[in-house]
Short mmCIF file of C-alpha atoms and ligand atoms in Angstrom, two decimals:
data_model
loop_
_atom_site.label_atom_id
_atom_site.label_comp_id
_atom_site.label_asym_id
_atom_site.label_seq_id
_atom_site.Cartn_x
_atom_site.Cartn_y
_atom_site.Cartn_z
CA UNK A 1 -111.21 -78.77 -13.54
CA UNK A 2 -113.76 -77.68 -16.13
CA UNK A 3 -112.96 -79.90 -19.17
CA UNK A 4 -111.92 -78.44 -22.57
CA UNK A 5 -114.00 -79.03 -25.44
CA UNK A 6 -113.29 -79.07 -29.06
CA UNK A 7 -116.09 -78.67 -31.15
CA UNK A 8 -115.09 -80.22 -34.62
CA UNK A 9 -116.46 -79.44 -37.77
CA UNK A 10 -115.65 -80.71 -41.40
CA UNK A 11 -116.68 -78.27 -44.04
CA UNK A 12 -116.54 -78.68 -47.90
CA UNK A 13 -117.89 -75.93 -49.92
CA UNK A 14 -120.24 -74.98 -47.50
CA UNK A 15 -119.64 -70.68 -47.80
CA UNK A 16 -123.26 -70.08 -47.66
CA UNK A 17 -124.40 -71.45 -44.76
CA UNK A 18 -120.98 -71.12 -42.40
CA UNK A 19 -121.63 -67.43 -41.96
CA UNK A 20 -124.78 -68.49 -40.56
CA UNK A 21 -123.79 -71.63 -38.39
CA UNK A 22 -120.87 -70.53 -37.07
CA UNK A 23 -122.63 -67.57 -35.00
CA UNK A 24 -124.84 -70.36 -33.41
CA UNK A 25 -121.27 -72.49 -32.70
CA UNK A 26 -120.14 -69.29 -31.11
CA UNK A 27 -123.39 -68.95 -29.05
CA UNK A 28 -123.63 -72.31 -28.38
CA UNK A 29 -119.85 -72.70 -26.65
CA UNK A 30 -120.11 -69.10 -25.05
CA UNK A 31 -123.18 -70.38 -23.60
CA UNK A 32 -121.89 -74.03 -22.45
CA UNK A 33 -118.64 -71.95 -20.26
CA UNK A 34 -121.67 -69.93 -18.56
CA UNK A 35 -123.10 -72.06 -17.49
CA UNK A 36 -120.21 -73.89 -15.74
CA UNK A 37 -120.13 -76.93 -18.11
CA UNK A 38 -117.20 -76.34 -19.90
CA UNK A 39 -113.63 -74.54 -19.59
CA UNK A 40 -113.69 -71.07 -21.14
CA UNK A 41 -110.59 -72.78 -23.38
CA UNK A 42 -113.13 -74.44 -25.39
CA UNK A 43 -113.42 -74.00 -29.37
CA UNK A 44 -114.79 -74.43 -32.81
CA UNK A 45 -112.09 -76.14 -34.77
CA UNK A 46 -113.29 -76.01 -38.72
CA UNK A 47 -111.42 -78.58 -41.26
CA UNK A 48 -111.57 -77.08 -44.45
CA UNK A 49 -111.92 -80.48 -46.40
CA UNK A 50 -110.08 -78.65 -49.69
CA UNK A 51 -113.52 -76.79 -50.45
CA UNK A 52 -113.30 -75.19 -53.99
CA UNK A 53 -115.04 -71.74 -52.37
CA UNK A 54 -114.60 -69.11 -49.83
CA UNK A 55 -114.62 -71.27 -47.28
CA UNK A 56 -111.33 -71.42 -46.03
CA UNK A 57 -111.00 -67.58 -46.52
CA UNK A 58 -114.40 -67.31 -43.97
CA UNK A 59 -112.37 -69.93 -41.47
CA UNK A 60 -110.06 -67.86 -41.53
CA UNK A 61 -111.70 -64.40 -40.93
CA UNK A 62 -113.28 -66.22 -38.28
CA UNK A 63 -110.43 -66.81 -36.53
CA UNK A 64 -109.37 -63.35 -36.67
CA UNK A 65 -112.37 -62.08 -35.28
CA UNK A 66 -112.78 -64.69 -32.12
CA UNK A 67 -110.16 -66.66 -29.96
CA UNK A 68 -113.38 -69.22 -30.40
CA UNK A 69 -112.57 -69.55 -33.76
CA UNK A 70 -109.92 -72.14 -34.85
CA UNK A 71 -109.25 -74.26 -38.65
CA UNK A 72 -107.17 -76.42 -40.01
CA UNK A 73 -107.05 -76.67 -43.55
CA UNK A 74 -106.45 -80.04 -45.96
CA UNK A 75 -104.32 -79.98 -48.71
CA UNK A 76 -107.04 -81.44 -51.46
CA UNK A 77 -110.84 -82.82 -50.56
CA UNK A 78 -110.40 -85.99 -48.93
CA UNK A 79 -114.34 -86.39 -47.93
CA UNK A 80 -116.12 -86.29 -44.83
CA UNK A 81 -115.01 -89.38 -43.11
CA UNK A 82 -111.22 -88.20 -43.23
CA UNK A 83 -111.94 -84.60 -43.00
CA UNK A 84 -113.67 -85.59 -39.27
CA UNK A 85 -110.76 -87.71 -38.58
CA UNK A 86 -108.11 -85.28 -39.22
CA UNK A 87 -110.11 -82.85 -37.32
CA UNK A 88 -110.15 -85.35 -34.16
CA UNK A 89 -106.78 -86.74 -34.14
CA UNK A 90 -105.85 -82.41 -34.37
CA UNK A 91 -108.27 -81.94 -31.15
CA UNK A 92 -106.91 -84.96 -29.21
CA UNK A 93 -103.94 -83.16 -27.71
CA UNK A 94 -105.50 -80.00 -27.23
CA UNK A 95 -109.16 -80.97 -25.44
CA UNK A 96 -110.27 -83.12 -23.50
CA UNK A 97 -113.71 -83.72 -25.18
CA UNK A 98 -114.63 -83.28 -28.65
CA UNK A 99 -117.95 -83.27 -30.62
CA UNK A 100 -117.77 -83.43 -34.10
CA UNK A 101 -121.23 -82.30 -36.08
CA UNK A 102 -121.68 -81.37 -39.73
CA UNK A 103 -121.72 -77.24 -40.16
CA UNK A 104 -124.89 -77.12 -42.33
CA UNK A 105 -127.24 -76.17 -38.91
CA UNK A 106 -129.16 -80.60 -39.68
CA UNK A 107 -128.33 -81.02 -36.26
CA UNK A 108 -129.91 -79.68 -33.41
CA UNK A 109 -126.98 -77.88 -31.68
CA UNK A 110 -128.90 -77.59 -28.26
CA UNK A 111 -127.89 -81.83 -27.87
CA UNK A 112 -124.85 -80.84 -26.84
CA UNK A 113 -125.70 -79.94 -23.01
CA UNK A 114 -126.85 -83.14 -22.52
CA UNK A 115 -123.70 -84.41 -24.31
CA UNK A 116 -121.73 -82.81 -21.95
CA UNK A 117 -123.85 -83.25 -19.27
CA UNK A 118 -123.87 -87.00 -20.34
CA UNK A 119 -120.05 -86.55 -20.50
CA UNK A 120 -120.11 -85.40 -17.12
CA UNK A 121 -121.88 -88.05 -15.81
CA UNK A 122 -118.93 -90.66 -16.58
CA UNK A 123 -119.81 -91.31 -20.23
CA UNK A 124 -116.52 -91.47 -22.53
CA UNK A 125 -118.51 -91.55 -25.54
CA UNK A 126 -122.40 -90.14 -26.15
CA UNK A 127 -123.97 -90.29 -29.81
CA UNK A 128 -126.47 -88.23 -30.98
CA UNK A 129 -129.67 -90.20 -32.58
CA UNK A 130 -131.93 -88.78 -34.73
CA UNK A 131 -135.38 -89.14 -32.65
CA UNK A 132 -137.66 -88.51 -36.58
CA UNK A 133 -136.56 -87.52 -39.77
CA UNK A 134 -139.74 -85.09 -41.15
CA UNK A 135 -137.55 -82.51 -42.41
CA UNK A 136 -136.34 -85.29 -44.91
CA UNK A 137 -137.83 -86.12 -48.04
CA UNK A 138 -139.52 -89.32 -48.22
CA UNK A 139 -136.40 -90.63 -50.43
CA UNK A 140 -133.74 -89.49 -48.42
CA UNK A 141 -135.50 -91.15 -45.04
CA UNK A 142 -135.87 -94.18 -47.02
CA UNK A 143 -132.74 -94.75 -48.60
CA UNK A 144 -131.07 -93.49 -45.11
CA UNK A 145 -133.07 -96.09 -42.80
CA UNK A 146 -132.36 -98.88 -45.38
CA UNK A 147 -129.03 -98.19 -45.08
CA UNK A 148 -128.46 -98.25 -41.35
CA UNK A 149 -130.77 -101.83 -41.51
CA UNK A 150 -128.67 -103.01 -44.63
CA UNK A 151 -125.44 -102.54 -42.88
CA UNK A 152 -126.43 -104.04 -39.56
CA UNK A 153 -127.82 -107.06 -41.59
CA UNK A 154 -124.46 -107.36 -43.27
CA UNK A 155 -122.24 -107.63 -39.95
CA UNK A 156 -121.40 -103.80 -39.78
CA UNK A 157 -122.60 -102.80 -36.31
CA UNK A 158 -123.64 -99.13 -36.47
CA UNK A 159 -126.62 -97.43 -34.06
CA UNK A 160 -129.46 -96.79 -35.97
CA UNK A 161 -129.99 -93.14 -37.12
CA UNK A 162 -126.66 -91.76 -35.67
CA UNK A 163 -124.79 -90.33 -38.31
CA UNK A 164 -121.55 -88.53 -37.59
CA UNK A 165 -122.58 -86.58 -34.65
CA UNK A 166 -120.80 -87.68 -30.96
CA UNK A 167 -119.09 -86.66 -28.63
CA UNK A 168 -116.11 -88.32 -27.95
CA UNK A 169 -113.47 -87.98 -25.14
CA UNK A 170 -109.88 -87.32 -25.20
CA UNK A 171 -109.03 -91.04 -23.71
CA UNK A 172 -110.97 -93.11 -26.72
CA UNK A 173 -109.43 -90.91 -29.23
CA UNK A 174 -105.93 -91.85 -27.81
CA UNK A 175 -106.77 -95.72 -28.50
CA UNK A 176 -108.86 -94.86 -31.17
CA UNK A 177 -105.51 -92.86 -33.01
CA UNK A 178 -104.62 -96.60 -32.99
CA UNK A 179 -106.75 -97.77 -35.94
CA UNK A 180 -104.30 -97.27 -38.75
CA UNK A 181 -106.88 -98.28 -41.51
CA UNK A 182 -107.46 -96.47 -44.59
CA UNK A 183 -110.77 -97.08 -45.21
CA UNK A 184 -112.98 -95.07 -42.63
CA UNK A 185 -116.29 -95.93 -41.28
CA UNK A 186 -116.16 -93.62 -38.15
CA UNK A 187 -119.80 -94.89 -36.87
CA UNK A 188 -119.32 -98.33 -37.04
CA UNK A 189 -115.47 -97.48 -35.90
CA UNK A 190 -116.00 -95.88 -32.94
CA UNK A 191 -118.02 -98.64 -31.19
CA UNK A 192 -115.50 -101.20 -31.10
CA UNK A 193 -113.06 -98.68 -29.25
CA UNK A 194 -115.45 -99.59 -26.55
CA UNK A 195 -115.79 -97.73 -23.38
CA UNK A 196 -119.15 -96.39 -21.86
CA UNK A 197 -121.18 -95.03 -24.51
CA UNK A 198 -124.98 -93.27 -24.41
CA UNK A 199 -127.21 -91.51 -26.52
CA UNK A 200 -128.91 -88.76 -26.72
CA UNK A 201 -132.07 -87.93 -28.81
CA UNK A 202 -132.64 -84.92 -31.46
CA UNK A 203 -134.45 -83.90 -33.59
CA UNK A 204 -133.06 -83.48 -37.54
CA UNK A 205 -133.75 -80.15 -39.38
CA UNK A 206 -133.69 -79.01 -42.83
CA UNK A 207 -130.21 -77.58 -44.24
CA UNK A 208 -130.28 -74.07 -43.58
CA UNK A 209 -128.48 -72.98 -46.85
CA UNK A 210 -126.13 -74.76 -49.50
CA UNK A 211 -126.35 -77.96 -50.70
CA UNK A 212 -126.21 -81.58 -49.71
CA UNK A 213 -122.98 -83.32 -50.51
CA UNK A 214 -124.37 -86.83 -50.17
CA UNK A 215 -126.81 -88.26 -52.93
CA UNK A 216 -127.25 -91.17 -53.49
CA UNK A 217 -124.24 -92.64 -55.21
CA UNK A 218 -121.65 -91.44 -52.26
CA UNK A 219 -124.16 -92.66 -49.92
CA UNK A 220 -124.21 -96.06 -51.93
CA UNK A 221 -120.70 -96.16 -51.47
CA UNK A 222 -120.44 -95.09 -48.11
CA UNK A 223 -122.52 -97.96 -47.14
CA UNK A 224 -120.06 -100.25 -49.26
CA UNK A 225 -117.32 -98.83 -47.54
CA UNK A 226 -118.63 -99.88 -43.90
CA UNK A 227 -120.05 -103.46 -44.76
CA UNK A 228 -116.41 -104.13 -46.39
CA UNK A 229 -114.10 -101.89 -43.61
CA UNK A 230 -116.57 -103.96 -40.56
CA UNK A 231 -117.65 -107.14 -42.17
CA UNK A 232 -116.46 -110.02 -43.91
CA UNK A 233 -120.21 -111.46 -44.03
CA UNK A 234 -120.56 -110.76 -47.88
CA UNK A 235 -117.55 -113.46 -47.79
CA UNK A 236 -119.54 -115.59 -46.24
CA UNK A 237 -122.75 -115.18 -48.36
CA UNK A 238 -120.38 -116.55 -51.23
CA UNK A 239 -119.33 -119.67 -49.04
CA UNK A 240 -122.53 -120.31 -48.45
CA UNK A 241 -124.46 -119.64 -51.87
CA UNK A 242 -121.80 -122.51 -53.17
CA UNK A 243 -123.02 -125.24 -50.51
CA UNK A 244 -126.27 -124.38 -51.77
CA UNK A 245 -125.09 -124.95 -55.31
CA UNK A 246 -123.34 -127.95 -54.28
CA UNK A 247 -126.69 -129.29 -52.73
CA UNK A 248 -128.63 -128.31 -56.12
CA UNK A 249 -125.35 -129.71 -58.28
CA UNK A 250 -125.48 -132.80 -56.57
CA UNK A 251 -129.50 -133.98 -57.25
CA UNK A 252 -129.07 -132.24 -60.79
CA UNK A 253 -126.06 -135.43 -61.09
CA UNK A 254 -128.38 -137.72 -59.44
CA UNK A 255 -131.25 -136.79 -61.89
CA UNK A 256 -129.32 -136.90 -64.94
CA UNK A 257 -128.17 -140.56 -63.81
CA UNK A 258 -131.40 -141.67 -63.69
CA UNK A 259 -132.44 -140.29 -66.72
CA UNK A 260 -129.32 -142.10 -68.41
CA UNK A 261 -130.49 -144.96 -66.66
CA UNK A 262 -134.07 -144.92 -67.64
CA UNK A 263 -132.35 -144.16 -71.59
CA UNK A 264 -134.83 -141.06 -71.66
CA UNK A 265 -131.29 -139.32 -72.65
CA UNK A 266 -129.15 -138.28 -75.95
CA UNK A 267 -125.54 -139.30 -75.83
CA UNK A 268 -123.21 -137.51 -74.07
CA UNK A 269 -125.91 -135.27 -71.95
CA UNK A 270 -125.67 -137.61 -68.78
CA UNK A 271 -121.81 -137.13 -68.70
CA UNK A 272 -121.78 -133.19 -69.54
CA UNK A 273 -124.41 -132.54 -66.51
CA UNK A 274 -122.85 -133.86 -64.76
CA UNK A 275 -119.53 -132.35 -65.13
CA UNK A 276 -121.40 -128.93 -65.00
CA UNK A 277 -122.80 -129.43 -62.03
CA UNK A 278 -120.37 -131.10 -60.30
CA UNK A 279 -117.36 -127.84 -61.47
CA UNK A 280 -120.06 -125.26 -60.42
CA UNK A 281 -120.35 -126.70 -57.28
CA UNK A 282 -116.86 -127.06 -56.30
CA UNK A 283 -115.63 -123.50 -57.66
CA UNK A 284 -118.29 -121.54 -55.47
CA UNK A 285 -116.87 -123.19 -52.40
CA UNK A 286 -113.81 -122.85 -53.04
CA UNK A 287 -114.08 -119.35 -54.18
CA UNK A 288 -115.97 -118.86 -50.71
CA UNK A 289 -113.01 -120.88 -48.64
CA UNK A 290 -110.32 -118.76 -50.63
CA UNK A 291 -112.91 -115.56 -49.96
CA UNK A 292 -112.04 -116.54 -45.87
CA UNK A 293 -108.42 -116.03 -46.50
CA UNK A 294 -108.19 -113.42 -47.80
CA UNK A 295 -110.63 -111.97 -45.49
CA UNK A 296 -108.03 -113.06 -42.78
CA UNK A 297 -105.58 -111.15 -44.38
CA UNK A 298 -107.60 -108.74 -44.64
CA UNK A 299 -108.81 -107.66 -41.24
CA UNK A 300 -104.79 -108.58 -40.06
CA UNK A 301 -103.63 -106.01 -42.39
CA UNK A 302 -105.36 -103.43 -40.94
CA UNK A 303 -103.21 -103.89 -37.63
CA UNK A 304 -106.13 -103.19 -35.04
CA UNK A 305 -105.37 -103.28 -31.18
CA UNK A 306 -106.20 -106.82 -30.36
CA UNK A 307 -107.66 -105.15 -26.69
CA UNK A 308 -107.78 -102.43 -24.37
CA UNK A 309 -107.52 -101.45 -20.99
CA UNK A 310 -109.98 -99.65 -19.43
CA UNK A 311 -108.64 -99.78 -16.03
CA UNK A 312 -106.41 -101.02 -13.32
CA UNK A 313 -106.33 -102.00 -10.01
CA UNK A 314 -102.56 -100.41 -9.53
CA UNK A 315 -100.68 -97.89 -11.10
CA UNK A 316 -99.11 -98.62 -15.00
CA UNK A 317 -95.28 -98.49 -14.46
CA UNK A 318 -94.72 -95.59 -16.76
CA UNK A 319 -97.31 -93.12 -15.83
N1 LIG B 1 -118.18 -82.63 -46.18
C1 LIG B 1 -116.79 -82.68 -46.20
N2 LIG B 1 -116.16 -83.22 -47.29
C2 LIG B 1 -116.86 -83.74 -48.36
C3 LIG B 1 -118.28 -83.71 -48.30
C4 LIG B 1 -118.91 -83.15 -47.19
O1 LIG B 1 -116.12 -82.24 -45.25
O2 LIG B 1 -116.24 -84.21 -49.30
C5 LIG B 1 -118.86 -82.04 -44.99
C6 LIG B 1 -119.90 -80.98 -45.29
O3 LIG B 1 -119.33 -79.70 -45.38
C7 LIG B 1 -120.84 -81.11 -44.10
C8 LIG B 1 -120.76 -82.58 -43.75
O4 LIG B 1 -119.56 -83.06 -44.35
O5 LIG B 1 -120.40 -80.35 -42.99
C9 LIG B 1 -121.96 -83.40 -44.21
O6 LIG B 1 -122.23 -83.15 -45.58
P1 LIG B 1 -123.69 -82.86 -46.13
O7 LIG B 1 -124.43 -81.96 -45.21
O8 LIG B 1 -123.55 -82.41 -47.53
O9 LIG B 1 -124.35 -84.31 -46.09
P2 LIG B 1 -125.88 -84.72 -45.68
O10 LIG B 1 -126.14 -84.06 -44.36
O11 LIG B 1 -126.75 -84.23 -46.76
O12 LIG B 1 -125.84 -86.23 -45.57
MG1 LIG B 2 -126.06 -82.19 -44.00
#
């Protein structure tokens, strides 16, 4: 059996450039069933992400015109990371591989044969890397590498240069449709699913119309997002800043003792040093040991699987 794939594609505001794309996402899935990759049940499934355009009206002309053709529409814009998600946990039931990839023409389409190929090749899950960013401005590749090095540095494990662009099959999004947090991070998400994962290079082009939806300050907060969704390592930065301080507070008490001692000192400046000191000291640990808490609450809250089974020597009772 030829497996189905689900081609998923989040889309906010984006009526310029969709009349364009989606011909190639037409192309591109008529030409994966030729070939004998894919089942000729495969589709384009568009999530309009509450776009404030025509773009739900061209989703769903599209659909009229070709059985390729498929969208689901959100009731307000939710943003990319839950626009992809609602698009995936859609596909799950209906395909048996999906690959989600932005609809403004960045990526380089052609990736997906090797996906699939990848895919075919045992693979569960196969990103797709960005092999050189020239088409970006010098800011954008900048700010974009720092971020991928920024997050890995704080704890949040994501592959460098793979932004949302994967394919992902039907049995990780089951256990993935386990994660009930709120606060998505797909790329640094999807990895601790697990499974057999690959990459495959591409190269990044220039937007083909329209405009980017990520400057700087969502991609700022993006990056917040996945250090604090991933990581409690900023938590740990505090714990550790205060046993620095503690270190520092401590010779600042000796010093001012032998000051005192040596009567190089006013009244009352020995004692209120070392009070100071001392107070800073112990409220940056224990800010940091309270910060660990709450961190533990934190990561319980969000209910994760604690494991997952990838396979068995005998048959599971149910199935
Ligand atoms: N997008 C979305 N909801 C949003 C913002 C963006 O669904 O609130 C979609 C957008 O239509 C595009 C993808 O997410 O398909 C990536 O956005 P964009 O190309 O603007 O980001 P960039 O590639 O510049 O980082
Ligand atoms: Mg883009």
């Amino acid at each position: 059996m030829k497996p189905v794939l689900y081609i998923v594609i989040p889309c906010y505001n984006e009526q310029e450039v969709l009349p364009i794309t989606s011909v190639q996402f037409e192309e591109k899935v008529h030409s994966l069933i030729e070939k004998g990759k894919i089942s000729d049940k495969s589709k384009v499934l568009f999530v309009n992400d509450g776009s404030k355009d025509k773009t739900w009206n061209i989703i769903k002309d599209l659909s009229e015109r070709s059985d390729v053709f498929e969208g689901i529409c959100l009731s307000r814009n939710r943003g990319h990371q839950n626009a992809v998600l609602a698009g995936l946990m859609e596909a799950k039931d209906l395909c048996d591989i999906t690959i989600s990839i932005d609809c403004d023409g960045q990526d380089d389409i052609n990736a997906m044969d090797e996906m699939v190929d990848k895919y075919l090749e045992g693979y569960e899950v196969v990103y797709g890397v960005r092999s050189k960013r020239d088409t970006d401005t010098f800011f954008k590749r900048f700010t974009a590498e720092s971020f991928y090095k920024i997050m890995n540095f704080m704890g949040a494990e994501v592959v460098f240069n793979h932004a949302d662009y994967r394919l992902i099959s039907k049995r990780v999004l089951q256990e993935f449709a386990n994660f009930h947090e709120v606060n998505l991070f797909l790329r640094g998400m999807i990895p601790l699913v697990g499974f057999k994962s690959t990459s495959v290079y591409y190269e990044r082009h220039e937007r083909l119309a329209g405009q980017s939806h990520y400057p700087l300050s969502k991609m700022l907060s993006l990056a917040f997002d996945g250090i604090t969704s991933l990581s409690v390592k900023p938590i740990r930065f505090i714990t550790g800043f205060g046993v620095l301080v503690a270190l520092l507070s401590f010779i600042g008490v000796l010093y001012s003792l032998i000051s005192k001692l040596f009567g190089h000192t006013v009244d009352g400046w020995a004692s209120m040093t070392c009070i100071l000191c001392f107070v800073s000291g112990v409220q940056l640990i224990s800010l940091g040991v309270i910060g660990e808490y709450v961190g533990k609450i934190y990561l319980e809250t969000k209910q994760r699987p604690r494991f997952i089974i990838a396979e068995r020597t005998y048959q599971e009772k149910n199935s």
